[in-house]
């Protein structure tokens, strides 16, 4: 349920906070008062485009924020957990969604006050809000939505999940078998190439860090004369000369020790001097041993140069480093093993694919039979509801198309996660007229009513949403409006409904009645929303009945209308 909508610097709205309740929420007001702007803002909040043109003139920033209270909702929880944006504690899900846009076009999305992506928002959208705006009946004309509506009526959730799992298994095996067949076609070429690469890399006997070690040894050999000079000078200075650092430090150590016999404070230095002498002696031993080991070998230098050149060639060829070359070796070995057993795996995959196809066809066939059985019931339910909205002669049918021979290879092209059926609604509004595809025969007013009828006829979702109708009353009036109001009221029993309307016959059914007004403040137009109590609701319905000049008779009529709810 949408509990709160905060809008800032959006189109004509400067600052607006709207609170919604459960049940049927009606927004009314004069034409052009800004009702549809509120619906547009909600659309932006759940993933519609947010162009910079929607930023209020003269402002640098616009935002829309919504608070949704959903109760326990595993699907939403799973999406939030996967995206790492967190959720509220306890069993209920409380969701705060915010979209911001700067005038230069940069936008940000926040979910539960954490930065999120637009793709997450669009994944959450079908679980939160279903908007039917002016002209959006086109979604009703899409046969893909017809399948979903029939399945909702037939309550095929479990069957659909089983079919989807079987489809994923069949599809994965199908892709694997196609890859194996491609490999088979290229097998000889690939095998020769892979064998050469494996042989080349195995013969090289590369080891991680080898190039760095060889570079260090090459530097030593290439600079042997300078190394010898430095090492000899350091050894002489440290130990070998009669006046070496170690000798001078030993004398100093003895003098400090004697001083400490007369002045005790010098004892603190003895230990440090001894440590320094030990370090220098250790250094001198290291220098002597390193100097003794320094021998120039032109053969070794040439060997290192050759090895480094070979390593450089292999690094260029296989990814730029020894590590990547070794990874390529392991990958090539594995690919070669797979290629060498392609025939064997292809036979296994073909058997598994046949079994997976049979499992899929069995699951999808069960769903198909359930759809076929429910289609007649759905037709009766829809036609009965159409009569209730003053379409007494309307006829409706959900036609199911499926492959004639499920064993034929061609049938696989119609396999989807939802099954192999294609569902399309056929409709006739007038007596004696043949049934035709809904998209070709429904007028605007008929489409509005049909959409409402289908929403109320299909089984309610396990996790209700907020369903928005922006002027569902377009093209209708009188007793038809009354019937539409009853349908909206019925739908609000299972879902939160937000409806923009100009019809008093619909407004009378509101659980929460909100009036939208446009006012001028300090030379700027502002959109305001007020919640109507009973007295003001009477005034608003009377205005909707009579227009600008409200009569006492209109007020009496409005009171009578509200009494009947």
PDB file of N, CA, C and O in Angstrom, residues 134-203:
ATOM      1  N   UNK A 134      -4.386   7.676 -18.743  1.00  0.00           N
ATOM      2  CA  UNK A 134      -5.137   8.013 -19.942  1.00  0.00           C
ATOM      3  C   UNK A 134      -4.369   7.510 -21.160  1.00  0.00           C
ATOM      4  O   UNK A 134      -3.244   7.874 -21.398  1.00  0.00           O
ATOM      5  N   UNK A 135      -5.000   6.648 -21.918  1.00  0.00           N
ATOM      6  CA  UNK A 135      -4.370   6.107 -23.109  1.00  0.00           C
ATOM      7  C   UNK A 135      -3.522   4.880 -22.861  1.00  0.00           C
ATOM      8  O   UNK A 135      -3.006   4.284 -23.796  1.00  0.00           O
ATOM      9  N   UNK A 136      -3.343   4.452 -21.595  1.00  0.00           N
ATOM     10  CA  UNK A 136      -2.504   3.281 -21.333  1.00  0.00           C
ATOM     11  C   UNK A 136      -3.270   1.974 -21.479  1.00  0.00           C
ATOM     12  O   UNK A 136      -2.783   0.923 -21.101  1.00  0.00           O
ATOM     13  N   UNK A 137      -4.477   2.036 -22.031  1.00  0.00           N
ATOM     14  CA  UNK A 137      -5.195   0.795 -22.313  1.00  0.00           C
ATOM     15  C   UNK A 137      -4.445  -0.054 -23.331  1.00  0.00           C
ATOM     16  O   UNK A 137      -4.791  -1.211 -23.546  1.00  0.00           O
ATOM     17  N   UNK A 138      -3.413   0.513 -23.968  1.00  0.00           N
ATOM     18  CA  UNK A 138      -2.653  -0.268 -24.941  1.00  0.00           C
ATOM     19  C   UNK A 138      -2.091  -1.535 -24.311  1.00  0.00           C
ATOM     20  O   UNK A 138      -1.942  -2.551 -24.986  1.00  0.00           O
ATOM     21  N   UNK A 139      -1.772  -1.482 -23.003  1.00  0.00           N
ATOM     22  CA  UNK A 139      -1.283  -2.694 -22.359  1.00  0.00           C
ATOM     23  C   UNK A 139      -2.335  -3.787 -22.376  1.00  0.00           C
ATOM     24  O   UNK A 139      -2.021  -4.971 -22.436  1.00  0.00           O
ATOM     25  N   UNK A 140      -3.608  -3.377 -22.330  1.00  0.00           N
ATOM     26  CA  UNK A 140      -4.699  -4.341 -22.366  1.00  0.00           C
ATOM     27  C   UNK A 140      -4.783  -5.021 -23.726  1.00  0.00           C
ATOM     28  O   UNK A 140      -5.274  -6.140 -23.842  1.00  0.00           O
ATOM     29  N   UNK A 141      -4.286  -4.365 -24.759  1.00  0.00           N
ATOM     30  CA  UNK A 141      -4.367  -4.919 -26.105  1.00  0.00           C
ATOM     31  C   UNK A 141      -3.190  -5.847 -26.417  1.00  0.00           C
ATOM     32  O   UNK A 141      -3.129  -6.431 -27.488  1.00  0.00           O
ATOM     33  N   UNK A 142      -2.253  -5.968 -25.499  1.00  0.00           N
ATOM     34  CA  UNK A 142      -1.092  -6.834 -25.698  1.00  0.00           C
ATOM     35  C   UNK A 142      -1.443  -8.253 -25.271  1.00  0.00           C
ATOM     36  O   UNK A 142      -1.743  -8.499 -24.097  1.00  0.00           O
ATOM     37  N   UNK A 143      -1.401  -9.239 -26.181  1.00  0.00           N
ATOM     38  CA  UNK A 143      -1.774 -10.616 -25.821  1.00  0.00           C
ATOM     39  C   UNK A 143      -0.951 -11.207 -24.676  1.00  0.00           C
ATOM     40  O   UNK A 143      -1.433 -12.107 -23.986  1.00  0.00           O
ATOM     41  N   UNK A 144       0.265 -10.703 -24.454  1.00  0.00           N
ATOM     42  CA  UNK A 144       1.056 -11.235 -23.341  1.00  0.00           C
ATOM     43  C   UNK A 144       0.364 -10.971 -22.009  1.00  0.00           C
ATOM     44  O   UNK A 144       0.454 -11.785 -21.082  1.00  0.00           O
ATOM     45  N   UNK A 145      -0.323  -9.828 -21.882  1.00  0.00           N
ATOM     46  CA  UNK A 145      -1.045  -9.549 -20.640  1.00  0.00           C
ATOM     47  C   UNK A 145      -2.281 -10.438 -20.517  1.00  0.00           C
ATOM     48  O   UNK A 145      -2.743 -10.715 -19.419  1.00  0.00           O
ATOM     49  N   UNK A 146      -2.821 -10.890 -21.641  1.00  0.00           N
ATOM     50  CA  UNK A 146      -3.997 -11.762 -21.607  1.00  0.00           C
ATOM     51  C   UNK A 146      -3.652 -13.085 -20.938  1.00  0.00           C
ATOM     52  O   UNK A 146      -4.431 -13.611 -20.132  1.00  0.00           O
ATOM     53  N   UNK A 147      -2.484 -13.615 -21.250  1.00  0.00           N
ATOM     54  CA  UNK A 147      -2.043 -14.862 -20.625  1.00  0.00           C
ATOM     55  C   UNK A 147      -1.947 -14.696 -19.108  1.00  0.00           C
ATOM     56  O   UNK A 147      -2.403 -15.558 -18.348  1.00  0.00           O
ATOM     57  N   UNK A 148      -1.365 -13.586 -18.677  1.00  0.00           N
ATOM     58  CA  UNK A 148      -1.194 -13.366 -17.235  1.00  0.00           C
ATOM     59  C   UNK A 148      -2.549 -13.245 -16.532  1.00  0.00           C
ATOM     60  O   UNK A 148      -2.739 -13.775 -15.428  1.00  0.00           O
ATOM     61  N   UNK A 149      -3.503 -12.558 -17.158  1.00  0.00           N
ATOM     62  CA  UNK A 149      -4.821 -12.387 -16.545  1.00  0.00           C
ATOM     63  C   UNK A 149      -5.568 -13.714 -16.444  1.00  0.00           C
ATOM     64  O   UNK A 149      -6.194 -14.009 -15.418  1.00  0.00           O
ATOM     65  N   UNK A 150      -5.511 -14.525 -17.488  1.00  0.00           N
ATOM     66  CA  UNK A 150      -6.183 -15.831 -17.441  1.00  0.00           C
ATOM     67  C   UNK A 150      -5.550 -16.715 -16.376  1.00  0.00           C
ATOM     68  O   UNK A 150      -6.260 -17.398 -15.621  1.00  0.00           O
ATOM     69  N   UNK A 151      -4.224 -16.688 -16.288  1.00  0.00           N
ATOM     70  CA  UNK A 151      -3.541 -17.511 -15.291  1.00  0.00           C
ATOM     71  C   UNK A 151      -3.841 -17.046 -13.876  1.00  0.00           C
ATOM     72  O   UNK A 151      -3.921 -17.854 -12.942  1.00  0.00           O
ATOM     73  N   UNK A 152      -3.994 -15.722 -13.706  1.00  0.00           N
ATOM     74  CA  UNK A 152      -4.367 -15.214 -12.381  1.00  0.00           C
ATOM     75  C   UNK A 152      -5.760 -15.705 -12.004  1.00  0.00           C
ATOM     76  O   UNK A 152      -6.004 -16.101 -10.851  1.00  0.00           O
ATOM     77  N   UNK A 153      -6.676 -15.701 -12.966  1.00  0.00           N
ATOM     78  CA  UNK A 153      -8.031 -16.196 -12.715  1.00  0.00           C
ATOM     79  C   UNK A 153      -8.001 -17.684 -12.370  1.00  0.00           C
ATOM     80  O   UNK A 153      -8.703 -18.143 -11.462  1.00  0.00           O
ATOM     81  N   UNK A 154      -7.191 -18.455 -13.105  1.00  0.00           N
ATOM     82  CA  UNK A 154      -7.114 -19.908 -12.892  1.00  0.00           C
ATOM     83  C   UNK A 154      -6.241 -20.286 -11.697  1.00  0.00           C
ATOM     84  O   UNK A 154      -6.177 -21.465 -11.340  1.00  0.00           O
ATOM     85  N   UNK A 155      -5.571 -19.308 -11.077  1.00  0.00           N
ATOM     86  CA  UNK A 155      -4.693 -19.546  -9.932  1.00  0.00           C
ATOM     87  C   UNK A 155      -3.635 -20.598 -10.274  1.00  0.00           C
ATOM     88  O   UNK A 155      -3.514 -21.635  -9.608  1.00  0.00           O
ATOM     89  N   UNK A 156      -2.862 -20.319 -11.310  1.00  0.00           N
ATOM     90  CA  UNK A 156      -1.892 -21.290 -11.822  1.00  0.00           C
ATOM     91  C   UNK A 156      -0.464 -21.009 -11.335  1.00  0.00           C
ATOM     92  O   UNK A 156       0.497 -21.412 -11.990  1.00  0.00           O
ATOM     93  N   UNK A 157      -0.349 -20.353 -10.200  1.00  0.00           N
ATOM     94  CA  UNK A 157       0.985 -20.003  -9.713  1.00  0.00           C
ATOM     95  C   UNK A 157       1.917 -21.182  -9.578  1.00  0.00           C
ATOM     96  O   UNK A 157       3.050 -21.173 -10.068  1.00  0.00           O
ATOM     97  N   UNK A 158       1.461 -22.263  -8.918  1.00  0.00           N
ATOM     98  CA  UNK A 158       2.317 -23.437  -8.715  1.00  0.00           C
ATOM     99  C   UNK A 158       2.647 -24.111 -10.038  1.00  0.00           C
ATOM    100  O   UNK A 158       3.802 -24.516 -10.275  1.00  0.00           O
ATOM    101  N   UNK A 159       1.643 -24.257 -10.906  1.00  0.00           N
ATOM    102  CA  UNK A 159       1.883 -24.873 -12.209  1.00  0.00           C
ATOM    103  C   UNK A 159       2.845 -24.062 -13.056  1.00  0.00           C
ATOM    104  O   UNK A 159       3.693 -24.619 -13.769  1.00  0.00           O
ATOM    105  N   UNK A 160       2.735 -22.746 -12.972  1.00  0.00           N
ATOM    106  CA  UNK A 160       3.642 -21.876 -13.728  1.00  0.00           C
ATOM    107  C   UNK A 160       5.077 -22.027 -13.218  1.00  0.00           C
ATOM    108  O   UNK A 160       6.028 -22.053 -14.021  1.00  0.00           O
ATOM    109  N   UNK A 161       5.258 -22.110 -11.891  1.00  0.00           N
ATOM    110  CA  UNK A 161       6.600 -22.269 -11.339  1.00  0.00           C
ATOM    111  C   UNK A 161       7.214 -23.590 -11.776  1.00  0.00           C
ATOM    112  O   UNK A 161       8.406 -23.656 -12.124  1.00  0.00           O
ATOM    113  N   UNK A 162       6.415 -24.670 -11.759  1.00  0.00           N
ATOM    114  CA  UNK A 162       6.907 -25.975 -12.201  1.00  0.00           C
ATOM    115  C   UNK A 162       7.288 -25.929 -13.685  1.00  0.00           C
ATOM    116  O   UNK A 162       8.334 -26.446 -14.094  1.00  0.00           O
ATOM    117  N   UNK A 163       6.462 -25.294 -14.479  1.00  0.00           N
ATOM    118  CA  UNK A 163       6.739 -25.171 -15.916  1.00  0.00           C
ATOM    119  C   UNK A 163       7.986 -24.337 -16.160  1.00  0.00           C
ATOM    120  O   UNK A 163       8.818 -24.681 -17.005  1.00  0.00           O
ATOM    121  N   UNK A 164       8.131 -23.254 -15.428  1.00  0.00           N
ATOM    122  CA  UNK A 164       9.304 -22.387 -15.597  1.00  0.00           C
ATOM    123  C   UNK A 164      10.586 -23.132 -15.243  1.00  0.00           C
ATOM    124  O   UNK A 164      11.611 -22.997 -15.935  1.00  0.00           O
ATOM    125  N   UNK A 165      10.561 -23.925 -14.155  1.00  0.00           N
ATOM    126  CA  UNK A 165      11.747 -24.700 -13.770  1.00  0.00           C
ATOM    127  C   UNK A 165      12.099 -25.724 -14.848  1.00  0.00           C
ATOM    128  O   UNK A 165      13.277 -25.903 -15.197  1.00  0.00           O
ATOM    129  N   UNK A 166      11.079 -26.408 -15.385  1.00  0.00           N
ATOM    130  CA  UNK A 166      11.315 -27.384 -16.453  1.00  0.00           C
ATOM    131  C   UNK A 166      11.846 -26.691 -17.709  1.00  0.00           C
ATOM    132  O   UNK A 166      12.714 -27.232 -18.407  1.00  0.00           O
ATOM    133  N   UNK A 167      11.344 -25.493 -17.992  1.00  0.00           N
ATOM    134  CA  UNK A 167      11.814 -24.744 -19.162  1.00  0.00           C
ATOM    135  C   UNK A 167      13.277 -24.356 -19.009  1.00  0.00           C
ATOM    136  O   UNK A 167      14.060 -24.459 -19.960  1.00  0.00           O
ATOM    137  N   UNK A 168      13.659 -23.903 -17.824  1.00  0.00           N
ATOM    138  CA  UNK A 168      15.055 -23.519 -17.599  1.00  0.00           C
ATOM    139  C   UNK A 168      15.994 -24.709 -17.808  1.00  0.00           C
ATOM    140  O   UNK A 168      17.064 -24.569 -18.407  1.00  0.00           O
ATOM    141  N   UNK A 169      15.578 -25.877 -17.324  1.00  0.00           N
ATOM    142  CA  UNK A 169      16.399 -27.079 -17.501  1.00  0.00           C
ATOM    143  C   UNK A 169      16.512 -27.442 -18.978  1.00  0.00           C
ATOM    144  O   UNK A 169      17.609 -27.697 -19.482  1.00  0.00           O
ATOM    145  N   UNK A 170      15.391 -27.451 -19.685  1.00  0.00           N
ATOM    146  CA  UNK A 170      15.389 -27.783 -21.113  1.00  0.00           C
ATOM    147  C   UNK A 170      16.208 -26.761 -21.903  1.00  0.00           C
ATOM    148  O   UNK A 170      17.002 -27.125 -22.772  1.00  0.00           O
ATOM    149  N   UNK A 171      16.031 -25.497 -21.595  1.00  0.00           N
ATOM    150  CA  UNK A 171      16.710 -24.440 -22.322  1.00  0.00           C
ATOM    151  C   UNK A 171      18.224 -24.518 -22.118  1.00  0.00           C
ATOM    152  O   UNK A 171      19.004 -24.353 -23.073  1.00  0.00           O
ATOM    153  N   UNK A 172      18.662 -24.790 -20.877  1.00  0.00           N
ATOM    154  CA  UNK A 172      20.098 -24.885 -20.598  1.00  0.00           C
ATOM    155  C   UNK A 172      20.727 -26.054 -21.351  1.00  0.00           C
ATOM    156  O   UNK A 172      21.819 -25.927 -21.926  1.00  0.00           O
ATOM    157  N   UNK A 173      20.052 -27.196 -21.356  1.00  0.00           N
ATOM    158  CA  UNK A 173      20.574 -28.356 -22.081  1.00  0.00           C
ATOM    159  C   UNK A 173      20.585 -28.107 -23.585  1.00  0.00           C
ATOM    160  O   UNK A 173      21.494 -28.553 -24.294  1.00  0.00           O
ATOM    161  N   UNK A 174      19.575 -27.406 -24.063  1.00  0.00           N
ATOM    162  CA  UNK A 174      19.515 -27.083 -25.490  1.00  0.00           C
ATOM    163  C   UNK A 174      20.712 -26.227 -25.896  1.00  0.00           C
ATOM    164  O   UNK A 174      21.345 -26.461 -26.935  1.00  0.00           O
ATOM    165  N   UNK A 175      21.023 -25.241 -25.062  1.00  0.00           N
ATOM    166  CA  UNK A 175      22.174 -24.385 -25.352  1.00  0.00           C
ATOM    167  C   UNK A 175      23.484 -25.171 -25.284  1.00  0.00           C
ATOM    168  O   UNK A 175      24.379 -24.979 -26.115  1.00  0.00           O
ATOM    169  N   UNK A 176      23.584 -26.067 -24.306  1.00  0.00           N
ATOM    170  CA  UNK A 176      24.806 -26.864 -24.182  1.00  0.00           C
ATOM    171  C   UNK A 176      25.000 -27.762 -25.398  1.00  0.00           C
ATOM    172  O   UNK A 176      26.109 -27.875 -25.932  1.00  0.00           O
ATOM    173  N   UNK A 177      23.912 -28.400 -25.838  1.00  0.00           N
ATOM    174  CA  UNK A 177      24.019 -29.296 -26.993  1.00  0.00           C
ATOM    175  C   UNK A 177      24.395 -28.515 -28.252  1.00  0.00           C
ATOM    176  O   UNK A 177      25.204 -28.980 -29.069  1.00  0.00           O
ATOM    177  N   UNK A 178      23.831 -27.325 -28.404  1.00  0.00           N
ATOM    178  CA  UNK A 178      24.190 -26.501 -29.557  1.00  0.00           C
ATOM    179  C   UNK A 178      25.671 -26.125 -29.513  1.00  0.00           C
ATOM    180  O   UNK A 178      26.361 -26.140 -30.542  1.00  0.00           O
ATOM    181  N   UNK A 179      26.173 -25.818 -28.319  1.00  0.00           N
ATOM    182  CA  UNK A 179      27.597 -25.487 -28.180  1.00  0.00           C
ATOM    183  C   UNK A 179      28.465 -26.685 -28.506  1.00  0.00           C
ATOM    184  O   UNK A 179      29.521 -26.559 -29.152  1.00  0.00           O
ATOM    185  N   UNK A 180      28.046 -27.876 -28.042  1.00  0.00           N
ATOM    186  CA  UNK A 180      28.806 -29.093 -28.336  1.00  0.00           C
ATOM    187  C   UNK A 180      28.835 -29.369 -29.834  1.00  0.00           C
ATOM    188  O   UNK A 180      29.861 -29.793 -30.377  1.00  0.00           O
ATOM    189  N   UNK A 181      27.735 -29.123 -30.488  1.00  0.00           N
ATOM    190  CA  UNK A 181      27.700 -29.346 -31.937  1.00  0.00           C
ATOM    191  C   UNK A 181      28.569 -28.340 -32.672  1.00  0.00           C
ATOM    192  O   UNK A 181      29.190 -28.663 -33.676  1.00  0.00           O
ATOM    193  N   UNK A 182      28.588 -27.099 -32.179  1.00  0.00           N
ATOM    194  CA  UNK A 182      29.488 -26.118 -32.785  1.00  0.00           C
ATOM    195  C   UNK A 182      30.943 -26.544 -32.587  1.00  0.00           C
ATOM    196  O   UNK A 182      31.760 -26.444 -33.497  1.00  0.00           O
ATOM    197  N   UNK A 183      31.247 -27.027 -31.380  1.00  0.00           N
ATOM    198  CA  UNK A 183      32.603 -27.497 -31.105  1.00  0.00           C
ATOM    199  C   UNK A 183      32.963 -28.673 -32.013  1.00  0.00           C
ATOM    200  O   UNK A 183      34.100 -28.796 -32.469  1.00  0.00           O
ATOM    201  N   UNK A 184      32.008 -29.558 -32.252  1.00  0.00           N
ATOM    202  CA  UNK A 184      32.254 -30.711 -33.105  1.00  0.00           C
ATOM    203  C   UNK A 184      32.616 -30.263 -34.520  1.00  0.00           C
ATOM    204  O   UNK A 184      33.527 -30.811 -35.150  1.00  0.00           O
ATOM    205  N   UNK A 185      31.903 -29.230 -35.014  1.00  0.00           N
ATOM    206  CA  UNK A 185      32.181 -28.730 -36.358  1.00  0.00           C
ATOM    207  C   UNK A 185      33.584 -28.126 -36.440  1.00  0.00           C
ATOM    208  O   UNK A 185      34.234 -28.170 -37.480  1.00  0.00           O
ATOM    209  N   UNK A 186      34.048 -27.562 -35.342  1.00  0.00           N
ATOM    210  CA  UNK A 186      35.367 -26.934 -35.336  1.00  0.00           C
ATOM    211  C   UNK A 186      36.408 -27.797 -34.633  1.00  0.00           C
ATOM    212  O   UNK A 186      37.519 -27.337 -34.344  1.00  0.00           O
ATOM    213  N   UNK A 187      36.028 -29.036 -34.352  1.00  0.00           N
ATOM    214  CA  UNK A 187      36.823 -29.881 -33.454  1.00  0.00           C
ATOM    215  C   UNK A 187      38.266 -30.039 -33.913  1.00  0.00           C
ATOM    216  O   UNK A 187      39.208 -29.842 -33.125  1.00  0.00           O
ATOM    217  N   UNK A 188      38.477 -30.388 -35.180  1.00  0.00           N
ATOM    218  CA  UNK A 188      39.834 -30.686 -35.631  1.00  0.00           C
ATOM    219  C   UNK A 188      40.711 -29.443 -35.582  1.00  0.00           C
ATOM    220  O   UNK A 188      41.854 -29.496 -35.125  1.00  0.00           O
ATOM    221  N   UNK A 189      40.163 -28.323 -36.034  1.00  0.00           N
ATOM    222  CA  UNK A 189      40.937 -27.087 -35.992  1.00  0.00           C
ATOM    223  C   UNK A 189      41.252 -26.690 -34.553  1.00  0.00           C
ATOM    224  O   UNK A 189      42.395 -26.345 -34.218  1.00  0.00           O
ATOM    225  N   UNK A 190      40.241 -26.728 -33.703  1.00  0.00           N
ATOM    226  CA  UNK A 190      40.432 -26.339 -32.311  1.00  0.00           C
ATOM    227  C   UNK A 190      41.383 -27.285 -31.589  1.00  0.00           C
ATOM    228  O   UNK A 190      42.229 -26.847 -30.802  1.00  0.00           O
ATOM    229  N   UNK A 191      41.254 -28.581 -31.864  1.00  0.00           N
ATOM    230  CA  UNK A 191      42.105 -29.558 -31.186  1.00  0.00           C
ATOM    231  C   UNK A 191      43.567 -29.326 -31.511  1.00  0.00           C
ATOM    232  O   UNK A 191      44.430 -29.320 -30.611  1.00  0.00           O
ATOM    233  N   UNK A 192      43.877 -29.109 -32.790  1.00  0.00           N
ATOM    234  CA  UNK A 192      45.268 -28.843 -33.171  1.00  0.00           C
ATOM    235  C   UNK A 192      45.790 -27.586 -32.499  1.00  0.00           C
ATOM    236  O   UNK A 192      46.920 -27.562 -31.986  1.00  0.00           O
ATOM    237  N   UNK A 193      44.984 -26.542 -32.523  1.00  0.00           N
ATOM    238  CA  UNK A 193      45.416 -25.269 -31.926  1.00  0.00           C
ATOM    239  C   UNK A 193      45.629 -25.406 -30.428  1.00  0.00           C
ATOM    240  O   UNK A 193      46.634 -24.926 -29.876  1.00  0.00           O
ATOM    241  N   UNK A 194      44.685 -26.074 -29.749  1.00  0.00           N
ATOM    242  CA  UNK A 194      44.793 -26.229 -28.293  1.00  0.00           C
ATOM    243  C   UNK A 194      45.966 -27.123 -27.917  1.00  0.00           C
ATOM    244  O   UNK A 194      46.679 -26.855 -26.940  1.00  0.00           O
ATOM    245  N   UNK A 195      46.181 -28.184 -28.666  1.00  0.00           N
ATOM    246  CA  UNK A 195      47.313 -29.067 -28.369  1.00  0.00           C
ATOM    247  C   UNK A 195      48.637 -28.325 -28.512  1.00  0.00           C
ATOM    248  O   UNK A 195      49.560 -28.501 -27.698  1.00  0.00           O
ATOM    249  N   UNK A 196      48.742 -27.490 -29.559  1.00  0.00           N
ATOM    250  CA  UNK A 196      49.972 -26.716 -29.736  1.00  0.00           C
ATOM    251  C   UNK A 196      50.178 -25.767 -28.548  1.00  0.00           C
ATOM    252  O   UNK A 196      51.291 -25.646 -28.020  1.00  0.00           O
ATOM    253  N   UNK A 197      49.097 -25.066 -28.133  1.00  0.00           N
ATOM    254  CA  UNK A 197      49.226 -24.120 -27.023  1.00  0.00           C
ATOM    255  C   UNK A 197      49.595 -24.822 -25.726  1.00  0.00           C
ATOM    256  O   UNK A 197      50.459 -24.347 -24.977  1.00  0.00           O
ATOM    257  N   UNK A 198      48.951 -25.955 -25.460  1.00  0.00           N
ATOM    258  CA  UNK A 198      49.261 -26.705 -24.238  1.00  0.00           C
ATOM    259  C   UNK A 198      50.712 -27.179 -24.276  1.00  0.00           C
ATOM    260  O   UNK A 198      51.461 -27.074 -23.284  1.00  0.00           O
ATOM    261  N   UNK A 199      51.143 -27.712 -25.429  1.00  0.00           N
ATOM    262  CA  UNK A 199      52.514 -28.208 -25.558  1.00  0.00           C
ATOM    263  C   UNK A 199      53.515 -27.081 -25.371  1.00  0.00           C
ATOM    264  O   UNK A 199      54.533 -27.225 -24.666  1.00  0.00           O
ATOM    265  N   UNK A 200      53.243 -25.937 -25.975  1.00  0.00           N
ATOM    266  CA  UNK A 200      54.146 -24.793 -25.882  1.00  0.00           C
ATOM    267  C   UNK A 200      54.278 -24.312 -24.444  1.00  0.00           C
ATOM    268  O   UNK A 200      55.388 -24.053 -23.957  1.00  0.00           O
ATOM    269  N   UNK A 201      53.173 -24.197 -23.748  1.00  0.00           N
ATOM    270  CA  UNK A 201      53.192 -23.687 -22.372  1.00  0.00           C
ATOM    271  C   UNK A 201      53.767 -24.711 -21.407  1.00  0.00           C
ATOM    272  O   UNK A 201      54.458 -24.348 -20.445  1.00  0.00           O
ATOM    273  N   UNK A 202      53.468 -25.977 -21.624  1.00  0.00           N
ATOM    274  CA  UNK A 202      54.045 -27.014 -20.751  1.00  0.00           C
ATOM    275  C   UNK A 202      55.557 -27.079 -20.921  1.00  0.00           C
ATOM    276  O   UNK A 202      56.298 -27.231 -19.934  1.00  0.00           O
ATOM    277  N   UNK A 203      56.030 -26.963 -22.173  1.00  0.00           N
ATOM    278  CA  UNK A 203      57.470 -27.010 -22.428  1.00  0.00           C
ATOM    279  C   UNK A 203      58.182 -25.822 -21.783  1.00  0.00           C
ATOM    280  O   UNK A 203      59.346 -25.924 -21.368  1.00  0.00           O
TER     281      UNK A 203
END
